[in-house]
GROMACS .gro file of C-alpha atoms in nm:
model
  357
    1UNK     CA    1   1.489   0.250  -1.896
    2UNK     CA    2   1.346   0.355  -1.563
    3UNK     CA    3   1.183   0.651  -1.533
    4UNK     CA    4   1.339   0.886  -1.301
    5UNK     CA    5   1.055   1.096  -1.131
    6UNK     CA    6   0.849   0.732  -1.048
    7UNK     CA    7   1.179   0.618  -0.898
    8UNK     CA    8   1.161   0.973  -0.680
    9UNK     CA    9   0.817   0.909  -0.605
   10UNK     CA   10   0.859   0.574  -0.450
   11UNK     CA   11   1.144   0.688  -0.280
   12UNK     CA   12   0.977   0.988  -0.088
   13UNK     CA   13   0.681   0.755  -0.044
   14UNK     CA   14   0.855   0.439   0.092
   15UNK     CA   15   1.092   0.621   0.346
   16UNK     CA   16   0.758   0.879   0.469
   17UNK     CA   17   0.652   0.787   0.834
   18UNK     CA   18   0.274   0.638   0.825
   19UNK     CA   19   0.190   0.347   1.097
   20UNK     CA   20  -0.177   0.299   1.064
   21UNK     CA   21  -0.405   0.574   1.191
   22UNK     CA   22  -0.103   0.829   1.160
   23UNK     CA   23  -0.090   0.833   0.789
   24UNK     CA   24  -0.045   1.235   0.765
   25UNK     CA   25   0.281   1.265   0.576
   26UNK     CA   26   0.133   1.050   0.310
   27UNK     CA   27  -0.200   1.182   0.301
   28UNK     CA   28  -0.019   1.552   0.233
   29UNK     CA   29   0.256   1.410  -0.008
   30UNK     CA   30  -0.008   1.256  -0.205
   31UNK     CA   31  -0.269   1.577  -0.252
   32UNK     CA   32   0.050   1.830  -0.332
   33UNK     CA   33   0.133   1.562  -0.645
   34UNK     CA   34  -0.227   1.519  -0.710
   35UNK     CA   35  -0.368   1.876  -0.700
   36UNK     CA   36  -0.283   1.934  -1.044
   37UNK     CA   37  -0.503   1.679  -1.219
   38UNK     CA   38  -0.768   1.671  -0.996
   39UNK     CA   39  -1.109   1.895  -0.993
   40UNK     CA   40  -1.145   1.881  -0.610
   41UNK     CA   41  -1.057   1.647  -0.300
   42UNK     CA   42  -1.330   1.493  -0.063
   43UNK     CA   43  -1.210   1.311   0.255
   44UNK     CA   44  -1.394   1.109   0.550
   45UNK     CA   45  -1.390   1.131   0.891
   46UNK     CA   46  -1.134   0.848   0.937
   47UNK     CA   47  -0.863   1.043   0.728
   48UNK     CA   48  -0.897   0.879   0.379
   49UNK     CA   49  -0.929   1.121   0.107
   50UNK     CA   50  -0.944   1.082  -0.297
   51UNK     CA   51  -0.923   1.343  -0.590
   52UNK     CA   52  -1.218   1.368  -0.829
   53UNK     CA   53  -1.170   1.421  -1.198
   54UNK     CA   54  -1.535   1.475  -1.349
   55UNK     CA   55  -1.673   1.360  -1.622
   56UNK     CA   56  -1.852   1.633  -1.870
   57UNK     CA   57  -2.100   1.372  -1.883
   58UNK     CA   58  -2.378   1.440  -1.681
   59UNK     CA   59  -2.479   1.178  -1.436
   60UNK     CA   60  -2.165   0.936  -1.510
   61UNK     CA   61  -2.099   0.610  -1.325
   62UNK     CA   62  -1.822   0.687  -1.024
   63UNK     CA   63  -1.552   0.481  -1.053
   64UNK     CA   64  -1.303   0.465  -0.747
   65UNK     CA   65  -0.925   0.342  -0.736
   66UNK     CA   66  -0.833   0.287  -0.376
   67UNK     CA   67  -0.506   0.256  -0.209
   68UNK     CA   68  -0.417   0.279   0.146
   69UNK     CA   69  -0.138   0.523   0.298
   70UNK     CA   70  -0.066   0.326   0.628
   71UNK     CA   71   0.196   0.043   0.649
   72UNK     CA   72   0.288  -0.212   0.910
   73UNK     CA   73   0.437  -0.013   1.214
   74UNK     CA   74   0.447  -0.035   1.589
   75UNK     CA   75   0.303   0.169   1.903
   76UNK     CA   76   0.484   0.231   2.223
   77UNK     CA   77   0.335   0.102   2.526
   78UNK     CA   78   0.565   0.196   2.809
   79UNK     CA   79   0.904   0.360   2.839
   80UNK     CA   80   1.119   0.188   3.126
   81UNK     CA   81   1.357   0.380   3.420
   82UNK     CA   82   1.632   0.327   3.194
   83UNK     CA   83   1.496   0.451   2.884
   84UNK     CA   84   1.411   0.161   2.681
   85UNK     CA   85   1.102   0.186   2.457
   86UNK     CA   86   0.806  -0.141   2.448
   87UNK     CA   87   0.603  -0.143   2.212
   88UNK     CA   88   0.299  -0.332   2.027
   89UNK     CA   89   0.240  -0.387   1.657
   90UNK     CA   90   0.028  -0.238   1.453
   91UNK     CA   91  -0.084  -0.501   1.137
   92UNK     CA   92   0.059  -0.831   1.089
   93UNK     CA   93   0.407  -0.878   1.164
   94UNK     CA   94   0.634  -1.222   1.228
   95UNK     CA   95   0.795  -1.176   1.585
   96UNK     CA   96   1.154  -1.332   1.461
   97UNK     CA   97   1.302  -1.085   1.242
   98UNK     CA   98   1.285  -0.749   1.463
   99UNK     CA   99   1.607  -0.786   1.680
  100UNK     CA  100   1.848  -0.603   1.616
  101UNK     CA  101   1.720  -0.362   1.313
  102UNK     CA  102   1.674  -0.021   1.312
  103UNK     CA  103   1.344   0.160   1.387
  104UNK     CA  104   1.216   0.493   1.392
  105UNK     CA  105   1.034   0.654   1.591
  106UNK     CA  106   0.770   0.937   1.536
  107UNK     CA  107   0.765   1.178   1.825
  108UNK     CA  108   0.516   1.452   1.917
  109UNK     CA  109   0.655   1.742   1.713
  110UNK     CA  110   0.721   1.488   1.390
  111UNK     CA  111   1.054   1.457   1.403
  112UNK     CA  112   1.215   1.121   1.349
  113UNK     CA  113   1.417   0.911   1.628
  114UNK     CA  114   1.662   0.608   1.528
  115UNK     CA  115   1.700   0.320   1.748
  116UNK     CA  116   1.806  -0.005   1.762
  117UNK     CA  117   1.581  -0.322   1.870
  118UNK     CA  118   1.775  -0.463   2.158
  119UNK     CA  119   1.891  -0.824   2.130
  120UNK     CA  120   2.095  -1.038   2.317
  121UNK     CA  121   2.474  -1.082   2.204
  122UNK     CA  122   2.636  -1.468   2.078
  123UNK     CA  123   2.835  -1.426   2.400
  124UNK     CA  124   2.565  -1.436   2.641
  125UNK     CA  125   2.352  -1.674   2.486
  126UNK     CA  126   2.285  -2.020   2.672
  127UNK     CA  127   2.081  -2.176   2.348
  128UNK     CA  128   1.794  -2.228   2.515
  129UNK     CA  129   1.638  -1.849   2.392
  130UNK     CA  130   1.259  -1.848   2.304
  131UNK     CA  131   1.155  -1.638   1.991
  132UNK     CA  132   1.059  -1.341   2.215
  133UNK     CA  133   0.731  -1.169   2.175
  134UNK     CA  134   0.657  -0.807   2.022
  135UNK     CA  135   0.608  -0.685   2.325
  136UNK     CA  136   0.880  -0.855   2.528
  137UNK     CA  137   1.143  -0.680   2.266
  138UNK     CA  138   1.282  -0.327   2.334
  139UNK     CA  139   1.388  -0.021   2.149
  140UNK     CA  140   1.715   0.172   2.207
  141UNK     CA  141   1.735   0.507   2.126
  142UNK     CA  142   2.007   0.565   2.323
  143UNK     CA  143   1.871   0.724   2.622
  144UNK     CA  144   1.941   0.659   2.998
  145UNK     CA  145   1.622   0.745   3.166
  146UNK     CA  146   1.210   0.797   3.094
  147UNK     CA  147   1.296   1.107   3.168
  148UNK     CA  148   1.529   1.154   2.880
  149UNK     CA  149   1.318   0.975   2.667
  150UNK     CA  150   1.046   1.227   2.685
  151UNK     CA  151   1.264   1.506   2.677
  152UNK     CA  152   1.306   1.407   2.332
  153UNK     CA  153   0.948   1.424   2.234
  154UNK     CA  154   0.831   1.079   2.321
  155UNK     CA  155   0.555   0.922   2.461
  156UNK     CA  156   0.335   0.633   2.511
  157UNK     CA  157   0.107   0.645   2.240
  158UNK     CA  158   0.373   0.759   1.961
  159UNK     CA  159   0.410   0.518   1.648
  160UNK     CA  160   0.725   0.338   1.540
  161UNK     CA  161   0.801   0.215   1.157
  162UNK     CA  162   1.153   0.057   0.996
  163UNK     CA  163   1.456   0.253   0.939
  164UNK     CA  164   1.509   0.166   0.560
  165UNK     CA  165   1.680   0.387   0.260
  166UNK     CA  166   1.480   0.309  -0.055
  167UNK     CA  167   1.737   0.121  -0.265
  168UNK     CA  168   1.856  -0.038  -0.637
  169UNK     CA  169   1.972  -0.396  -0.578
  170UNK     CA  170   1.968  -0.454  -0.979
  171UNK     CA  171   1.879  -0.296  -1.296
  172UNK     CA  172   1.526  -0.376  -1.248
  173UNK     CA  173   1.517  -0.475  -0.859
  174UNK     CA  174   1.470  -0.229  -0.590
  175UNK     CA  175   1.434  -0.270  -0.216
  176UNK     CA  176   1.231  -0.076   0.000
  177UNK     CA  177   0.998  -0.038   0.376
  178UNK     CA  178   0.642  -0.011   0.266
  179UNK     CA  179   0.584  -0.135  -0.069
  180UNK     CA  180   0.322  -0.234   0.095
  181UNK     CA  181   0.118  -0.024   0.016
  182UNK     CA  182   0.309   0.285  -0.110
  183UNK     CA  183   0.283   0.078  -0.438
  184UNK     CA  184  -0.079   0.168  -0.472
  185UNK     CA  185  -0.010   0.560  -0.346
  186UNK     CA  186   0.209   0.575  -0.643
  187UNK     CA  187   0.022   0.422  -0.878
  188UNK     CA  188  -0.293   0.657  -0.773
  189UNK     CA  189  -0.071   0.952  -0.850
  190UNK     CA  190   0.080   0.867  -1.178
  191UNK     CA  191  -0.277   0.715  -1.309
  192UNK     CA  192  -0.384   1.062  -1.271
  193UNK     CA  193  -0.087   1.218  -1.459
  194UNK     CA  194  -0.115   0.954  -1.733
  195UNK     CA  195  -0.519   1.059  -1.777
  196UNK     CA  196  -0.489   1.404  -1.737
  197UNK     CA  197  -0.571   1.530  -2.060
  198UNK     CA  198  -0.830   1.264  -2.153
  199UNK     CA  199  -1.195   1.347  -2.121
  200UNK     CA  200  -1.342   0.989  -1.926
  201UNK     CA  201  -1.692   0.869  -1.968
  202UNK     CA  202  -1.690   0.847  -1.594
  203UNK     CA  203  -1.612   1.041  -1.288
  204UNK     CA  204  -1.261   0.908  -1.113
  205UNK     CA  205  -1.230   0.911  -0.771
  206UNK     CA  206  -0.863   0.807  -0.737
  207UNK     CA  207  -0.725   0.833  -0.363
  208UNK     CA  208  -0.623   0.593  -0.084
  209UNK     CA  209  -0.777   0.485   0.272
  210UNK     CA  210  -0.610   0.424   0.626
  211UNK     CA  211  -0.578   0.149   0.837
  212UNK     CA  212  -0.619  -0.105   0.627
  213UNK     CA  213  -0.342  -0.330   0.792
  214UNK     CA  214  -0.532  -0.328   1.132
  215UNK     CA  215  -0.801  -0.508   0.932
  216UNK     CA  216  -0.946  -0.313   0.615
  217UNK     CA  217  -1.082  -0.068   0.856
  218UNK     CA  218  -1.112   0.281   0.639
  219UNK     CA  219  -1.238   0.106   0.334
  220UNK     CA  220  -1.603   0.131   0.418
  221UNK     CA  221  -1.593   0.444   0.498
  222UNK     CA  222  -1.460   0.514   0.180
  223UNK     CA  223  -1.718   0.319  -0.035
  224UNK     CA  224  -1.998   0.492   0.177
  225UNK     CA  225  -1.865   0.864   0.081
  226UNK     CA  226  -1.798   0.771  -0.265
  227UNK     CA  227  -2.082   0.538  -0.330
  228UNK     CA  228  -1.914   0.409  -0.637
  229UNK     CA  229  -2.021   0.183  -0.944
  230UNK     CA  230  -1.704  -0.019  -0.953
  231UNK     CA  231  -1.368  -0.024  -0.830
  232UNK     CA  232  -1.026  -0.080  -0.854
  233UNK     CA  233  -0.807  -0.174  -0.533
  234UNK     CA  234  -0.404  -0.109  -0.634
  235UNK     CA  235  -0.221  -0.324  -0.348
  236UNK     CA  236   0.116  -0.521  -0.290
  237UNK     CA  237   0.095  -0.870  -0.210
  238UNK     CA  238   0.358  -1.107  -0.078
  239UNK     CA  239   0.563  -1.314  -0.316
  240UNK     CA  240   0.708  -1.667  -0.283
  241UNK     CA  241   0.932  -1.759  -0.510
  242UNK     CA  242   1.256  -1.743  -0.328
  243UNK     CA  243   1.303  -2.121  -0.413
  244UNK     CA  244   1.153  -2.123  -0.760
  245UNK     CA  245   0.792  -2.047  -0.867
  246UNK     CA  246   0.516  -2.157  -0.631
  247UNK     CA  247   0.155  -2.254  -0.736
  248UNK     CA  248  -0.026  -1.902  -0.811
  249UNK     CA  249   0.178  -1.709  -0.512
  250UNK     CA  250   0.355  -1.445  -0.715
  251UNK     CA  251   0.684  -1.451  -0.900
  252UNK     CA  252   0.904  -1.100  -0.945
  253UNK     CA  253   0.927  -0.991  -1.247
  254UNK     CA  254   0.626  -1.187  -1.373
  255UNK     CA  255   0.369  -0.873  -1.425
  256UNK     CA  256   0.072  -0.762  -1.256
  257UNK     CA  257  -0.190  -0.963  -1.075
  258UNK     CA  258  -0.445  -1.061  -1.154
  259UNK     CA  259  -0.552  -1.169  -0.806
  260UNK     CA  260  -0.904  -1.421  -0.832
  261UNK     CA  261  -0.925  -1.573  -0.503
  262UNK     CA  262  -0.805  -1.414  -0.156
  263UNK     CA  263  -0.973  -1.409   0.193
  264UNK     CA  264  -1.197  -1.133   0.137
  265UNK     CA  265  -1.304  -1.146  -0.174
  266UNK     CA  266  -1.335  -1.362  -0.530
  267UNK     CA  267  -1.290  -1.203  -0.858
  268UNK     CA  268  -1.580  -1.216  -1.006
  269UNK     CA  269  -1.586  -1.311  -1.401
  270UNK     CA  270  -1.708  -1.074  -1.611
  271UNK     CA  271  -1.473  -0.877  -1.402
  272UNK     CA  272  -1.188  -1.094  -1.468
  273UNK     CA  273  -1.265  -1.167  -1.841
  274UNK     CA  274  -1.281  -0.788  -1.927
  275UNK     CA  275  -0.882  -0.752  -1.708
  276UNK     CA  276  -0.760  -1.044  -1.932
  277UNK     CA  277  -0.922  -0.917  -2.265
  278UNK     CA  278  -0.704  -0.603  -2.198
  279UNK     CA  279  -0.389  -0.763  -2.130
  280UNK     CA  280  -0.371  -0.955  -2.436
  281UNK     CA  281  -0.505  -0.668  -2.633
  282UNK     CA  282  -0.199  -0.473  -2.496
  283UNK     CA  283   0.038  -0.765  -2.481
  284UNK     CA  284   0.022  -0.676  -2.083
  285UNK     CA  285   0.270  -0.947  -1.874
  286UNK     CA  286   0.056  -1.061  -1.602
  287UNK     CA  287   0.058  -1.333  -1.340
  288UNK     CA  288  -0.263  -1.545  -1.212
  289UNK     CA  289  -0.286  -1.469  -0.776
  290UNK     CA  290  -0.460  -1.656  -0.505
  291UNK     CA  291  -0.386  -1.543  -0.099
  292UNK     CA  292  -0.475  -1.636   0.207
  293UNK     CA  293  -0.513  -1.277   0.328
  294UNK     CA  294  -0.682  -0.985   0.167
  295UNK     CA  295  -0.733  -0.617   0.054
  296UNK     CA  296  -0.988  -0.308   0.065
  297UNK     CA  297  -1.171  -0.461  -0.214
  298UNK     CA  298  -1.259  -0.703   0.111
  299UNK     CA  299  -1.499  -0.454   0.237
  300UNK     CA  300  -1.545  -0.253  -0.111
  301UNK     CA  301  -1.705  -0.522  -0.262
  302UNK     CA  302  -1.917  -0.581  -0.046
  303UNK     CA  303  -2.090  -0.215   0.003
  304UNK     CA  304  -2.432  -0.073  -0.065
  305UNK     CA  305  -2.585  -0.330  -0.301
  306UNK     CA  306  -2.259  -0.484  -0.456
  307UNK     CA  307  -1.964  -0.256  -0.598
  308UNK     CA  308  -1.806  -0.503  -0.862
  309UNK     CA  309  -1.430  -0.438  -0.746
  310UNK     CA  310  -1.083  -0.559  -0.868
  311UNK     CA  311  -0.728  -0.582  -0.745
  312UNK     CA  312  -0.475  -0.443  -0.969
  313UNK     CA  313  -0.147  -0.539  -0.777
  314UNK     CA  314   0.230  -0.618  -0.783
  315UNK     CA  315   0.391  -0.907  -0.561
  316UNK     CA  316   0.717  -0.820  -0.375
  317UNK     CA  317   0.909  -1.017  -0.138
  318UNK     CA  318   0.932  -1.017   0.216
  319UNK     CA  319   0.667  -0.727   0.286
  320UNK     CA  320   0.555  -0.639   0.647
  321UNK     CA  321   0.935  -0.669   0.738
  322UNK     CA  322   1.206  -0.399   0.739
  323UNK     CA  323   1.263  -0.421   0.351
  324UNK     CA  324   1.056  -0.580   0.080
  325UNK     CA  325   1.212  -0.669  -0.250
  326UNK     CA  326   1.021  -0.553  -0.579
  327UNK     CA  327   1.075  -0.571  -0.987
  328UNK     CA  328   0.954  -0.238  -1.113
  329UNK     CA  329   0.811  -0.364  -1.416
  330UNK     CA  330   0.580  -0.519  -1.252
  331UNK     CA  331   0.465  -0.165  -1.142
  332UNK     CA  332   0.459  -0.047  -1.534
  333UNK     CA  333   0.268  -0.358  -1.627
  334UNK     CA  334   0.060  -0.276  -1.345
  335UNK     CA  335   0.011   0.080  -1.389
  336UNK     CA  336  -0.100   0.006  -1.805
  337UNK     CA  337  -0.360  -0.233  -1.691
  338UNK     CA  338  -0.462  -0.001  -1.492
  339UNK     CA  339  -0.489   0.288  -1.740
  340UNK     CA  340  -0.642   0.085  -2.037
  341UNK     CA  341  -0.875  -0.061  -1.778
  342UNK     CA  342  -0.996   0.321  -1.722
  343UNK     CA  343  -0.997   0.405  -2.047
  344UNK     CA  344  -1.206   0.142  -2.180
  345UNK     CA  345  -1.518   0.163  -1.915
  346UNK     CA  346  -1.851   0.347  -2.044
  347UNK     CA  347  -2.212   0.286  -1.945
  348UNK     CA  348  -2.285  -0.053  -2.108
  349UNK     CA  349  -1.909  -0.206  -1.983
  350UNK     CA  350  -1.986  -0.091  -1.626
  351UNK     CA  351  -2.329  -0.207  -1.638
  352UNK     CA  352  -2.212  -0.612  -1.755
  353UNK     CA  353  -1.957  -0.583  -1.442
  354UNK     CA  354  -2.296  -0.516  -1.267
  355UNK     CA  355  -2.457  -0.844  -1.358
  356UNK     CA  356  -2.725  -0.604  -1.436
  357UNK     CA  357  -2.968  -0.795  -1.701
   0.00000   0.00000   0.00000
């Protein structure tokens, strides 16, 4: 059975407005559902923020759980005479999937403008079309001038993201914008709901950082604020099993990663050993995951002197695209590892992950 106020969560998370570097919606949607269970919030100078929950133990090892708000977006580079909208991406995105979909824009005063990414009709075509470029594609929002355009708010500068309603494909299969990573913005939240009444051996710093799809760039200054022990990245990664199960690329409905190679970072083993002691102690479905790209834990792990850091993640299909696919038990297998993995850290646990003799 699904639980209704997660579904709401990722719902109001997914559909929020937050291109990297204008992740404000999320940022606030996040502290108003964390306030409760937190003791206080700190935040950087970049915009990533995280709620503590202290220890009573004095001098406990910091343990931070990092997600990031922003998702793969777009920024508008020029507005023509005839009020078409060009624009640039922001994070990683394939060129040949963008005509004809729905964006939004974000103007000035934060409201939301629908248009449609202008392609060129069967009728017209001569079959000799080139994949056009990001910014060789326009956006309609139905105006007939510049000047109408920014009579409506918008200007160079302003950030675009997918139009897409959060919605239930299947009993267990849910479509969605921004899975990647609203995954990990959830999972922050409800960790902290799921703890709150349980006195930790540590101090939790559970929050997320921004602009990590422009190339993990809020992460450090994360780590440096927070100056944790170890750490925990919660992030979606892309799945590829469309035609059947691939070699260690994620499978939907197959649990939580457990990610050990990507291009940032290796898991290292202690750190894995103690993730797969816990599943099979708590009969946890999980999936081994290698990827060519990477996460926070990137530049996490490599902070300060070393900050032993894992990825706790869910695969979904088709992310940094107008809709990604996802199983949402992978998010509850998720989300347990994540809790027991919590629950079971104290002094001489954090201290192995160290490689500390």
């Amino acid at each position: 059975m699904q639980n209704d106020k997660t579904l709401k969560r990722i719902q109001t998370l997914t559909e929020l407005h937050g291109a990297p570097g204008f992740e404000d919606n999320v940022r606030a949607y996040m502290k108003q559902e964390m306030k409760s269970y937190v003791d206080e919030f700190i935040t950087n100078h970049m915009g990533g923020f995280y709620g503590v929950k202290k220890s009573k133990k004095e001098n406990a090892k910091r343990v931070m759980i990092a997600a990031h708000m922003d998702e793969i977006g777009f920024m508008i580079t020029n507005i023509t005479s005839n009020g078409m909208i060009q624009f640039t991406n922001l994070g990683g995105v394939a060129n040949d999937i963008w005509q004809g979909q729905r964006l939004q824009v974000k103007n000035r005063d934060g409201e939301h403008v629908i248009g449609v990414v202008s392609n060129i009709p069967k009728h017209f075509r001569t079959g000799n079309e080139a994949v056009p470029e990001i910014k060789d594609l326009m956006l309609d929002i139905g105006s007939e001038s510049a000047e109408e355009v920014r009579e409506r708010g918008i200007e160079i500068g302003d950030t675009i993201v997918p139009y897409t309603p959060f919605t239930q494909l299947s009993e267990h299969r849910f479509s969605a914008k921004a899975w990647d990573n609203r995954y990990g913005c959830v999972i922050a939240i409800e960790i902290l709901e799921l703890l709150k009444d349980v006195e930790l051996d540590v101090d939790l710093y559970v929050g997320a950082n921004v602009q990590e799809e422009v190339g993990l760039r809020g992460a450090k200054a994360a780590t440096e604020m927070i100056q944790p022990d170890i750490a925990f990245v919660v992030d979606c990664s892309p799945a590829n099993d469309i035609k059947g199960v691939q070699q260690l690329s994620g499978e939907l409905g197959g649990g939580t990663l457990i990610r050990i190679k990507d291009g940032t970072m290796i898991l290292q083993p202690n750190f894995k050993n103690y993730l797969l002691d816990l599943t099979k102690e708590h009969n946890i479905k999980h999936q081994y995951y290698i990827s060519p790209g990477g996460t926070d834990g990137g530049e996490i792990h490599k902070a300060n002197q070393g900050v032993p850091t894992a990825v706790i993640g869910v695969c979904a299909r088709y992310i940094h695209s107008t809709d990604a696919v996802f199983d949402i038990r992978d998010y509850y297998a998720a989300r347990e590892l994540l809790q027991y993995a919590i629950l079971n850290l104290d002094d001489q646990t954090i201290k192995q992950l160290q490689y500390q003799d």
